[in-house]
Every structure is written in C-alpha cells, then in structure tokens.
Tab-separated table of C-alpha atoms and ligand atoms in Angstrom:
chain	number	residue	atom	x	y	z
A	234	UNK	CA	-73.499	54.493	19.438
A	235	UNK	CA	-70.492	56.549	17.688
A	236	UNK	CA	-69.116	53.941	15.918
A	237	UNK	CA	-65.703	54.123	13.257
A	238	UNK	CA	-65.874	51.770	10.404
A	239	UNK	CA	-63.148	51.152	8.078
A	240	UNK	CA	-62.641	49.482	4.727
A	241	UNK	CA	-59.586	48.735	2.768
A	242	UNK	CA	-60.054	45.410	0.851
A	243	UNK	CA	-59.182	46.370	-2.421
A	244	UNK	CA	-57.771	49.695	-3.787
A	245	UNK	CA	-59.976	51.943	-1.903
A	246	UNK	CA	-58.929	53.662	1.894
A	247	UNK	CA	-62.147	54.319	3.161
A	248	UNK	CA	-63.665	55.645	6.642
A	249	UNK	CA	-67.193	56.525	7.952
A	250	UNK	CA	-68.652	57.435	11.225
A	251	UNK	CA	-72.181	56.301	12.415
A	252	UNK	CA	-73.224	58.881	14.707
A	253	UNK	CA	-77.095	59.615	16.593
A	254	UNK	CA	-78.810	56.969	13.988
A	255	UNK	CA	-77.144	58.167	10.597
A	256	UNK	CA	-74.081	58.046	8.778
A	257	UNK	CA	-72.199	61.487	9.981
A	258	UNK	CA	-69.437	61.264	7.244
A	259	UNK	CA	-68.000	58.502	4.593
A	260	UNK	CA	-64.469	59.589	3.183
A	261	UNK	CA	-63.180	57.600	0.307
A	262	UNK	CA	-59.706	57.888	-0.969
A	263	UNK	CA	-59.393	56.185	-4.877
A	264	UNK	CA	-55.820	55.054	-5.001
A	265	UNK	CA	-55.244	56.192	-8.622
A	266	UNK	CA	-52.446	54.757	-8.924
A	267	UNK	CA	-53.405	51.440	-10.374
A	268	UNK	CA	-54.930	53.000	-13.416
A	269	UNK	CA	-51.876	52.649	-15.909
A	270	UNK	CA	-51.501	49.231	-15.032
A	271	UNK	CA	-55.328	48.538	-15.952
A	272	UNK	CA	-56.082	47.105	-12.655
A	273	UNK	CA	-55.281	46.736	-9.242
A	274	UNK	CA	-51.759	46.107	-8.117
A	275	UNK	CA	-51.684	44.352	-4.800
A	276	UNK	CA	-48.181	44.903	-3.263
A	277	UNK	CA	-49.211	49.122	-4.358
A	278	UNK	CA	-52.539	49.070	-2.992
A	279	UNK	CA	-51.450	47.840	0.576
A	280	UNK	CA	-48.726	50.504	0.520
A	281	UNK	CA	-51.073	53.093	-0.854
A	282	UNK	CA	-53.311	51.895	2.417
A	283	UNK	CA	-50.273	52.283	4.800
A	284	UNK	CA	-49.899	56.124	3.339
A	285	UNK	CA	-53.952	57.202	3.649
A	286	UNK	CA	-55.525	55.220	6.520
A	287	UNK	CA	-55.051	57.787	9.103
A	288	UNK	CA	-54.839	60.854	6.886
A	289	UNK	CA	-58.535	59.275	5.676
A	290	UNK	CA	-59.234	57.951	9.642
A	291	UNK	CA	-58.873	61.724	10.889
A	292	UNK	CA	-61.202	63.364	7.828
A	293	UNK	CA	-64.155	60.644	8.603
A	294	UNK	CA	-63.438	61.681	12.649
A	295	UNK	CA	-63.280	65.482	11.946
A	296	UNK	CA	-66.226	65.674	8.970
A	297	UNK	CA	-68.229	63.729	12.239
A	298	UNK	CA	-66.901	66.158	14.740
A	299	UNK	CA	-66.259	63.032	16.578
A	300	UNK	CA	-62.803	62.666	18.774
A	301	UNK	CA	-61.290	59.352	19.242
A	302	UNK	CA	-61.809	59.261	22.801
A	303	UNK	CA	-65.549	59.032	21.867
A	304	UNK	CA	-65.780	56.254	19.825
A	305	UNK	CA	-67.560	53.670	21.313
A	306	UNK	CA	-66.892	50.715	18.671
A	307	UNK	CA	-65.232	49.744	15.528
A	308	UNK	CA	-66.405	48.065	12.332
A	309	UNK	CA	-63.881	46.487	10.022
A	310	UNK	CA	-63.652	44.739	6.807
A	311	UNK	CA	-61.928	41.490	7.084
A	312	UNK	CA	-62.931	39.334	4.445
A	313	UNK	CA	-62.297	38.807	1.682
A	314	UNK	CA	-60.017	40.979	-0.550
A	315	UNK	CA	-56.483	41.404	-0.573
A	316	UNK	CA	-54.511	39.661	2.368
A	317	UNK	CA	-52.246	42.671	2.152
A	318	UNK	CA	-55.055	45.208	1.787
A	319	UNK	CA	-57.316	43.906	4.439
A	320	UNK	CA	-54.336	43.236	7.015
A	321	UNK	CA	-54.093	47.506	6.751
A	322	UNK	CA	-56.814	48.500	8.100
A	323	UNK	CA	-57.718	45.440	10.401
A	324	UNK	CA	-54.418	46.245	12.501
A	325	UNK	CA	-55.643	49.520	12.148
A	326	UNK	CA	-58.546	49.057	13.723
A	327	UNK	CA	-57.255	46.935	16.292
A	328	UNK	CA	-55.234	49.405	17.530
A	329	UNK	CA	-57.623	51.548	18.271
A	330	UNK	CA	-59.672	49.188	19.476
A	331	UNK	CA	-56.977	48.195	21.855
A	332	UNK	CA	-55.842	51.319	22.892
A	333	UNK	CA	-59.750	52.855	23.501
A	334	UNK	CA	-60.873	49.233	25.291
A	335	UNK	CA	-63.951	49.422	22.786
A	336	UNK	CA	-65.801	46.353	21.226
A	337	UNK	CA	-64.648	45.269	17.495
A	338	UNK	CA	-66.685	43.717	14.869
A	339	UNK	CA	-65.299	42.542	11.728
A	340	UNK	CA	-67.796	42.530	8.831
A	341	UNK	CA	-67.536	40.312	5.265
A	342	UNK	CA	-67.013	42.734	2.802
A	343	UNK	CA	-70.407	41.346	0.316
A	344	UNK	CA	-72.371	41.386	3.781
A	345	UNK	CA	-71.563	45.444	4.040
A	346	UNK	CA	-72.000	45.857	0.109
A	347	UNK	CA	-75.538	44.316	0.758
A	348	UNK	CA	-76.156	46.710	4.243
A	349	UNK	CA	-75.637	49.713	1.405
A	350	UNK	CA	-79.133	50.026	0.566
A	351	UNK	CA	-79.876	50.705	4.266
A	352	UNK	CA	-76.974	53.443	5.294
A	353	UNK	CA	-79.817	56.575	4.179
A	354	UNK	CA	-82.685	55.043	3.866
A	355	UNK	CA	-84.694	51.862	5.874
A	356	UNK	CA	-84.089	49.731	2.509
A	357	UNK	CA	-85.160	46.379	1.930
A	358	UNK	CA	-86.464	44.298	4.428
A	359	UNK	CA	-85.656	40.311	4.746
A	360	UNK	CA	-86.155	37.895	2.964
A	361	UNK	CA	-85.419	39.905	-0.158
A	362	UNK	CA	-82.705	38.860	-3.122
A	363	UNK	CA	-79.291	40.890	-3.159
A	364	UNK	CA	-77.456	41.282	-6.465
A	365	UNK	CA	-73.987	41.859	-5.562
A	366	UNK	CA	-72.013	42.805	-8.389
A	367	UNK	CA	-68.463	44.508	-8.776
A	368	UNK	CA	-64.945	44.019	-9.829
A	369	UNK	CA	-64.212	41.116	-7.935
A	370	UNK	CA	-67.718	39.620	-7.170
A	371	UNK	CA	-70.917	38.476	-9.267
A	372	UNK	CA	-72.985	37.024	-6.686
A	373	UNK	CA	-77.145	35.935	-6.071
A	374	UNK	CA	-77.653	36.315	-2.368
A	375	UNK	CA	-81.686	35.151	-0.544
A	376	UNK	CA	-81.045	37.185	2.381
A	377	UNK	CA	-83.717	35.314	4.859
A	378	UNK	CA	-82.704	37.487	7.777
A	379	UNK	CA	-80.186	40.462	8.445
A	380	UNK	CA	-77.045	38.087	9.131
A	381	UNK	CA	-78.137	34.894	7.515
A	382	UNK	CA	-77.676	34.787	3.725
A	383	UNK	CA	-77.934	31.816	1.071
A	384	UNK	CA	-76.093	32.057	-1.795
A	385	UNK	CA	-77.739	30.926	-4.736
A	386	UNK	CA	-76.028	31.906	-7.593
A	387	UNK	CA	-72.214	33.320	-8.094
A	388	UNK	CA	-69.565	33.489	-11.106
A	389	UNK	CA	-67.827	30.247	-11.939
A	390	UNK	CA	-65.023	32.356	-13.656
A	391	UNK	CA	-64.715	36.491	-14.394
A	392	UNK	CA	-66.646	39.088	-12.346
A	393	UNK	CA	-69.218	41.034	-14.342
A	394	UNK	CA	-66.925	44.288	-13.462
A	395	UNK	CA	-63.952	42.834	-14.199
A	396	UNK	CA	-65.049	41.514	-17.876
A	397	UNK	CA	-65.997	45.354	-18.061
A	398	UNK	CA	-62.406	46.438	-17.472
A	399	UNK	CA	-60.690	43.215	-19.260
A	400	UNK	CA	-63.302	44.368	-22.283
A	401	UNK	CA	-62.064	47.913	-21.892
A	402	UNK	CA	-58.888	46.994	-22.180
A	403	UNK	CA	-59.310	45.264	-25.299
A	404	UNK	CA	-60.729	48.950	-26.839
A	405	UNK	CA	-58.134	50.895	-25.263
A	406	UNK	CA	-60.731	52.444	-22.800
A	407	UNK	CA	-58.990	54.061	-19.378
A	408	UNK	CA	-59.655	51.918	-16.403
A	409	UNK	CA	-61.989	51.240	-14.543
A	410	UNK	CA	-63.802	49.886	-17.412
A	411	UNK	CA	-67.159	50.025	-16.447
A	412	UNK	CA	-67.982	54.005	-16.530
A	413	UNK	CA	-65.613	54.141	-19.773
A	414	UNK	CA	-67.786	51.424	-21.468
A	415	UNK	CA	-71.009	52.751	-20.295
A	416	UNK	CA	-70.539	56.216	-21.992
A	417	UNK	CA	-69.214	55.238	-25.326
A	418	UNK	CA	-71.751	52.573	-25.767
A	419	UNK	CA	-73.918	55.501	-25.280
A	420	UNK	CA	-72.814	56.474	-29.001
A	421	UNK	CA	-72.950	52.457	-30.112
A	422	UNK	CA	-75.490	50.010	-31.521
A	423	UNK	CA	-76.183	46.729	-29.180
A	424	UNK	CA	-77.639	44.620	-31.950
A	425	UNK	CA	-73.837	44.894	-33.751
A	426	UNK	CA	-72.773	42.041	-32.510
A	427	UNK	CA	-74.731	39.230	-31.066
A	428	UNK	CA	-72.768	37.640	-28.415
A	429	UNK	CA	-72.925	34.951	-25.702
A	430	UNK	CA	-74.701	35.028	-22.560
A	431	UNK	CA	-72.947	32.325	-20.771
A	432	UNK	CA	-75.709	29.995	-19.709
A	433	UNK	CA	-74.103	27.176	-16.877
A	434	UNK	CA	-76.368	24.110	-17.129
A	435	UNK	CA	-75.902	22.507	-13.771
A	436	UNK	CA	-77.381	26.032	-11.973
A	437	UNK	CA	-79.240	28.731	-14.087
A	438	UNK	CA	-78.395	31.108	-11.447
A	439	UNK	CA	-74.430	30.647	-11.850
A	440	UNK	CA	-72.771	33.773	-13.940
A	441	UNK	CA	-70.071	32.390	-16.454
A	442	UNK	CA	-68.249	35.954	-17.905
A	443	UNK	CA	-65.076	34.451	-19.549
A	444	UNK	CA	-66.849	33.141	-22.613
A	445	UNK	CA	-67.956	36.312	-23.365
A	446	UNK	CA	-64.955	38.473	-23.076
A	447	UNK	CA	-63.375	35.878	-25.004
A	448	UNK	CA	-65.779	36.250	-27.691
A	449	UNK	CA	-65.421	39.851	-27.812
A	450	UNK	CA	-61.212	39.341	-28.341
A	451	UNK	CA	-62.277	37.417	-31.239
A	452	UNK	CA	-64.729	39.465	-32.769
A	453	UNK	CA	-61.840	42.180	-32.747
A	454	UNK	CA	-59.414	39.633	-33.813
A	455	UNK	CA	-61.980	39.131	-36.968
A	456	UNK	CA	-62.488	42.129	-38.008
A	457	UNK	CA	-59.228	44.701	-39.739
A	458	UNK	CA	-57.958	47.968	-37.917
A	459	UNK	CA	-60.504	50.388	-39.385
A	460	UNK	CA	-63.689	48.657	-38.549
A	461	UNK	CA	-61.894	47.877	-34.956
A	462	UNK	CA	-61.452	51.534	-35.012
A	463	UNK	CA	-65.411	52.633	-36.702
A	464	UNK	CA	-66.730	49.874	-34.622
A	465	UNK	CA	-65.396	51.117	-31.246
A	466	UNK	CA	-68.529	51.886	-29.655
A	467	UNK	CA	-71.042	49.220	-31.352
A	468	UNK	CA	-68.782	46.755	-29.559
A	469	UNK	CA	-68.909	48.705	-26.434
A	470	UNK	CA	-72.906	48.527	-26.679
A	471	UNK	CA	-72.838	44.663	-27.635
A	472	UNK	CA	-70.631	43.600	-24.973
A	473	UNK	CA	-72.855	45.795	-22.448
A	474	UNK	CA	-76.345	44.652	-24.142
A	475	UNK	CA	-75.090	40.491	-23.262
A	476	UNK	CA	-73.302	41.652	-19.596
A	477	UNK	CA	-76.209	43.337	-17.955
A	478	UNK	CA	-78.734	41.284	-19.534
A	479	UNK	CA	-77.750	37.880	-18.073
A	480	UNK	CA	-77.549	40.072	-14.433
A	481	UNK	CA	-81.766	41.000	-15.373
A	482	UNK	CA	-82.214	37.520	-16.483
A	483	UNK	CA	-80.779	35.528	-13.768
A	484	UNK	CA	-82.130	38.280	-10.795
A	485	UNK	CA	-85.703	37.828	-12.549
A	486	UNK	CA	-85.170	33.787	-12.214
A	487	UNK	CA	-84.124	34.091	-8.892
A	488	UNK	CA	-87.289	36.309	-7.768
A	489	UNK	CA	-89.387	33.537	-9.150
A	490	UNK	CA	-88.044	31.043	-7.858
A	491	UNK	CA	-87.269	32.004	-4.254
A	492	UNK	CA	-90.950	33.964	-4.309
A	493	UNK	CA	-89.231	37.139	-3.543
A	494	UNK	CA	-90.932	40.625	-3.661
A	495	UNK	CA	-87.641	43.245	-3.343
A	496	UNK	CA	-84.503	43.125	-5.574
A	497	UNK	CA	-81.469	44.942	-3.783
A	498	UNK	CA	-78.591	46.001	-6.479
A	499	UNK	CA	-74.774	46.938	-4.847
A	500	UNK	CA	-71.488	47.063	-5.932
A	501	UNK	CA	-69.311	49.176	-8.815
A	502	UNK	CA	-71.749	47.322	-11.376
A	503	UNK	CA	-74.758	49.097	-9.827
A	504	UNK	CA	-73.424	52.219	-10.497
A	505	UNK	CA	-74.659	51.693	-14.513
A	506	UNK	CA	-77.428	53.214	-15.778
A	507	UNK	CA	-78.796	51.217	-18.313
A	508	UNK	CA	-78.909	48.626	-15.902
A	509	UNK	CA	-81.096	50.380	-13.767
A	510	UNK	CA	-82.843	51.370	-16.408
A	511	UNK	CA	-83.645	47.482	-17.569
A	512	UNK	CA	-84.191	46.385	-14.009
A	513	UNK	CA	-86.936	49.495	-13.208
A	514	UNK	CA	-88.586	48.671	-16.306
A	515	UNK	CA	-88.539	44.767	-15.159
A	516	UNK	CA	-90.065	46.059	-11.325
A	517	UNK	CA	-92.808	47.732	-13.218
A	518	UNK	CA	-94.047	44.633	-15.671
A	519	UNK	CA	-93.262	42.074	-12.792
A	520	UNK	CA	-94.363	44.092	-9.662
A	521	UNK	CA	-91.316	43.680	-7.281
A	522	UNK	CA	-89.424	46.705	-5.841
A	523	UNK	CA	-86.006	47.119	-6.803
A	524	UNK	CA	-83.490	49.284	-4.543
A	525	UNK	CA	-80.212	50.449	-5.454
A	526	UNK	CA	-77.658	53.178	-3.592
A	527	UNK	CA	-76.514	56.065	-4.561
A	528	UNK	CA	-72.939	55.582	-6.790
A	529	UNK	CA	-71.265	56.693	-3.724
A	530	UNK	CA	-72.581	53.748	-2.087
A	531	UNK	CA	-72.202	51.275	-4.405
A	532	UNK	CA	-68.499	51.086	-5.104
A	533	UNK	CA	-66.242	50.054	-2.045
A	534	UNK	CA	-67.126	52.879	0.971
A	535	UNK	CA	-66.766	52.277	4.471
A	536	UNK	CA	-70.505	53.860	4.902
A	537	UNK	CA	-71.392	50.328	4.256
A	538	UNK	CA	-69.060	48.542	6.590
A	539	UNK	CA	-70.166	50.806	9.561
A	540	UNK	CA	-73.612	50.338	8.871
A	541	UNK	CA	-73.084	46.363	9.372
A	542	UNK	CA	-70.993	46.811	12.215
A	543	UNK	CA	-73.792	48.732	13.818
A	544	UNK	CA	-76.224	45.729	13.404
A	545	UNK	CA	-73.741	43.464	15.379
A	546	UNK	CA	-72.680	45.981	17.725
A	547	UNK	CA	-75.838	46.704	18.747
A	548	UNK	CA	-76.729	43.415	19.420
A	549	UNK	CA	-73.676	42.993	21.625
A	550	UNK	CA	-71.718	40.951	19.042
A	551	UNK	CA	-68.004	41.350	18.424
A	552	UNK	CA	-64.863	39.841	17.195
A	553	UNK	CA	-62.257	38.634	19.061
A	554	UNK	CA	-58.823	41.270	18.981
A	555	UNK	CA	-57.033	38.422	17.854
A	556	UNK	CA	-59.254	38.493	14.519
A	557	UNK	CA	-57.213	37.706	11.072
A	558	UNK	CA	-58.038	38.638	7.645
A	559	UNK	CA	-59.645	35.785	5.639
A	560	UNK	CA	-59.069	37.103	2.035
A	561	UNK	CA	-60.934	33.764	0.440
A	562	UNK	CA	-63.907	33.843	2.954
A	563	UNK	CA	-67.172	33.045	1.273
A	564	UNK	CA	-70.603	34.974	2.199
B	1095	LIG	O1	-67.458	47.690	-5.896
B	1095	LIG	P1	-66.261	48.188	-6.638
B	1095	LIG	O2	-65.831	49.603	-6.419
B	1095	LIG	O3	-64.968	47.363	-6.279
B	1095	LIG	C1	-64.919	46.004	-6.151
B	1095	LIG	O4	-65.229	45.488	-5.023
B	1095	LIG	O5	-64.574	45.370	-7.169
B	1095	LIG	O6	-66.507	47.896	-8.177
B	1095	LIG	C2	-65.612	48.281	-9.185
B	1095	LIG	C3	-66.082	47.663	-10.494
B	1095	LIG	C4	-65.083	47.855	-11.628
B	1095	LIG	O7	-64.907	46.608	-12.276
B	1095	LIG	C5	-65.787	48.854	-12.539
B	1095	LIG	O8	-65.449	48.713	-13.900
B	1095	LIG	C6	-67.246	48.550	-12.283
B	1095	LIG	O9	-67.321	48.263	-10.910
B	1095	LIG	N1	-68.120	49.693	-12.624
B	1095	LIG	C7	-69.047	49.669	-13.601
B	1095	LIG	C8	-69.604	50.977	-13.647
B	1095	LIG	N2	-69.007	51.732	-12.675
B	1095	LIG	C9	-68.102	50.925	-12.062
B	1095	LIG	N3	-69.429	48.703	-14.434
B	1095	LIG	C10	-70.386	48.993	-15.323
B	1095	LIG	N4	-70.950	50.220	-15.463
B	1095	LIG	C11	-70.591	51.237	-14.643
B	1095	LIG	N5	-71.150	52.447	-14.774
B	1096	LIG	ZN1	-66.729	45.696	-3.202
C-alpha cells in the first residue's frame, strides 16, 4: 500500500510516506518559533501548522516520488495533543481522503510513538513493555498485542521532558531542555546534589516529576549567585542523575513484574544518551533486550504515525470521515 501519514499534535508539521514495505520519506518541520517563549505556544503552533502542512505534505510526496493520485490511504494523528494542532492536519487529511475516496485511519499519538521501534527495523514483538517518554507524556505501557495496550504506570503530575525544559529554564539553558541539559551535565558532577526521586506509594510504577523540579528551584534558591553560576552544570548532572534513574528503576520493576523479556524506549526523552547508556548496561546484568529508534524517530515524526496506520489499514480498519480530534484521549 502507498500510504500518507501525517502528524501535527504538538509543535512539529510532520509527513511520511510508506511505500513497497518501508518508509520512502519522513519530513519534519521544527516550528522554532516557540523557543523564546521556553515552550510551546498553542494558538502559534496551530498557525505555524496552517503555514507548513502542505509545503511539508508535497516534500514527504516528492522525496517518495509518490503523486497524490496514488495514494491509497491516510494515517493521521488524532489524539491527544493540541485541539488546535491536531484539528490541522486531521482536516487535512480528510480532505484528501475525501477528495481521493481512500480509507482513513486515525492513530493515538503514544500508540505511533510506540510503532517507532518498528518503522526500519522488525522491533519488538508483543507482549513486550513500552517506555514512552517525552514532553508531554511519561508513560509504562504492557503491550500484550499490536493494538491492545495496558497502561501500568504514567505521571501523576510533570512529564519527564517537560521537568527537563522547566529545569532548563531555571539555569537559563535554550529550550528544548533536554539536549541543553544533557551536554552541560556532560561537564557536571551527579553526586552534587542528592535529590528526590518521587516515589508514589499507592503504584510504584506511577512517575511523580514536580517534587523534583521543585527541589531543584530550591536548591538554587539556597545557594548565592556565584555558586548558582560555578554550580551550573553539577546541577544539570544531579537533576539528570534523579530524572533518568527513576525511568531505569520503574522500567526494571515493570519487567519483573509483568515477566517481560524486551524493553521498547520512544519519545524526545529517548533521544538521551546516558539513558541509554544506564538502560544497555541494565539489558546486559538482567538479560532483557532493550530497543530504542534512531533520534529522528523518537521525537514527534510522522514515520511513526504511518507505520501504525499501516497496521490498521492493512487489516481493513479505518475511521469514520466524520472523525474529531480527542486532545485528552488516553492510550
Ligand atoms: O517526543 P517529543 O519531540 O515531543 C513531545 O511529544 O513532547 O519530545 C520532546 C521532549 C522535550 O521535553 C525535550 O526536552 C526532550 O523531549 N528531550 C530530551 C532530550 N532530547 C529531547 N530530554 C532529555 N535528553 C535529551 N537528549
Ligand atoms: Zn510525542
């Protein structure tokens, strides 16, 4: 099938074709916009989507050397994200859908993030434990078959990515946080500061980021403008140390618990090396396999939205045209 997916949840305009079994091209369009306001500015991002979705529609088609005409379905992201965001592109791909008479599939966004790991490779294969973790989601997913998914463990507050860009805020890092935080704690020491890990009693697989950010403010808060100044990166490597440690700890729980043998990583959050660095080591000692994409792949991409889509399509299943965005929608 030649299938067009699109993705435009949060501030990224994205388009991919699937094409003779493989992804033929993914264009990505960063709306850089948001970055002096520190993060993402809806009523901007839906405009910026407005501007790029066929300018980025037409580079996916012609990287593909696919026309329209040829298409023979669509793959959309319609939940959740920005109502304004996701409302882009799904008209969007109505339209065409509409206009072509082809079938239309609309695909959660964390249900695409967690297809990644399968867009160039066969990747894991059910039941296996997806780690889903960005600037809007921190989430434990026991995927028991492609298109059923349990959720056993998710944030009760902050997103691991976004206490990496509230944290870089707080050092006067560029946004996003994550990469910025990530290189200078490159330079820092992680036993600086000890901080909290944010343990939630009533599930040990729940995430709880808040306290630490706010522990972070008032460590800086303690401490005069040199040191906050000397200190820069130790507190980078601190904060980064406690973040990506809970995500090993609670992943390694999880494996345990649910007997699980693979450990899929997605999202921005993926992208950081020290994490995959922690987790490999982790594989080794405890004998599971661990998968992650390529950077590309794990920050929002439409790769990963037609790569769903072709799993439904396939299988004959589509979405009505009538299809709304649900910007709350759980997994
Ligand atoms: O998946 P993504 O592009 O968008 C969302 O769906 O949120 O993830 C973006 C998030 C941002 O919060 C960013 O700071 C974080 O991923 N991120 C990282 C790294 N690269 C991106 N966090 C930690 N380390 C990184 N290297
Ligand atoms: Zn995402």
């Amino acid at each position: 099938m030649k299938i067009l997916g699109i993705e435009t949840s949060c501030d990224e305009t994205a388009a991919a074709i699937w094409l003779d079994q493989k992804l033929a091209s993914n264009v990505i369009a960063s709306q850089e916009e948001h970055n002096i306001f520190g993060g993402v500015v809806p009523e901007i991002a839906s405009r910026a989507h407005v501007r790029l979705i066929w300018p980025v529609v037409e580079q996916a088609l012609n990287e593909a050397n696919v026309a329209v005409s040829e298409l023979e379905g669509i793959a959309v992201t319609y939940a959740p994200g920005l109502a304004g965001s996701l409302l882009v592109g799904l008209n969007f791909a109505k339209a065409i859908a509409l206009a072509g008479n082809l079938p239309l599939v609309g695909i959660h966004h964390i249900e695409g993030h967690i297809f990644s790991n399968s867009v160039l490779h066969a990747g894991p294969e059910p039941p296996f434990l997806a780690l889903v973790i960005s600037g809007g989601h921190t989430q434990l997913t026991l995927v028991k078959a492609w298109g059923n998914y349990e959720v056993i463990g998710r944030t009760r507050d902050d997103a691991v990515g976004e206490a990496f860009d509230k944290v870089a805020k707080m050092l006067d890092l560029p946004y996003p946080g994550g990469p910025a935080i990530e290189n200078l704690a490159k330079k820092g020491d992680s036993q600086y500061v000890s901080l909290p890990k944010g343990k939630i009693k009533s599930n040990p697989l729940d995430f709880s980021y808040s306290g630490l950010k706010t522990a972070v403010l008032y460590h800086l808060q303690s401490i005069d403008q040199s040191e906050r100044l000397t200190r820069k990166a130790d507190v980078a490597a601190s904060f980064q140390e406690a973040a990506l440690q809970v995500l090993v700890d609670k992943s390694l729980l999880a494996l345990d618990k649910h007997k699980l043998q693979q450990l899929a990583l997605s999202g921005g959050v993926a992208c950081n090396g020290l994490l995959r660095s922690k987790l490999q080591q982790a594989s080794k000692k405890y004998g599971f396999e661990l998968f992650y994409p390529p950077s590309v792949l794990c920050t929002d991409n439409a790769a990963m939205i037609v790569r769903a889509g072709k799993f439904y399509l396939e299988q004959g299943v589509t979405s009505p045209y009538s299809l709304s965005p649900k910007p709350s929608m759980t997994l």
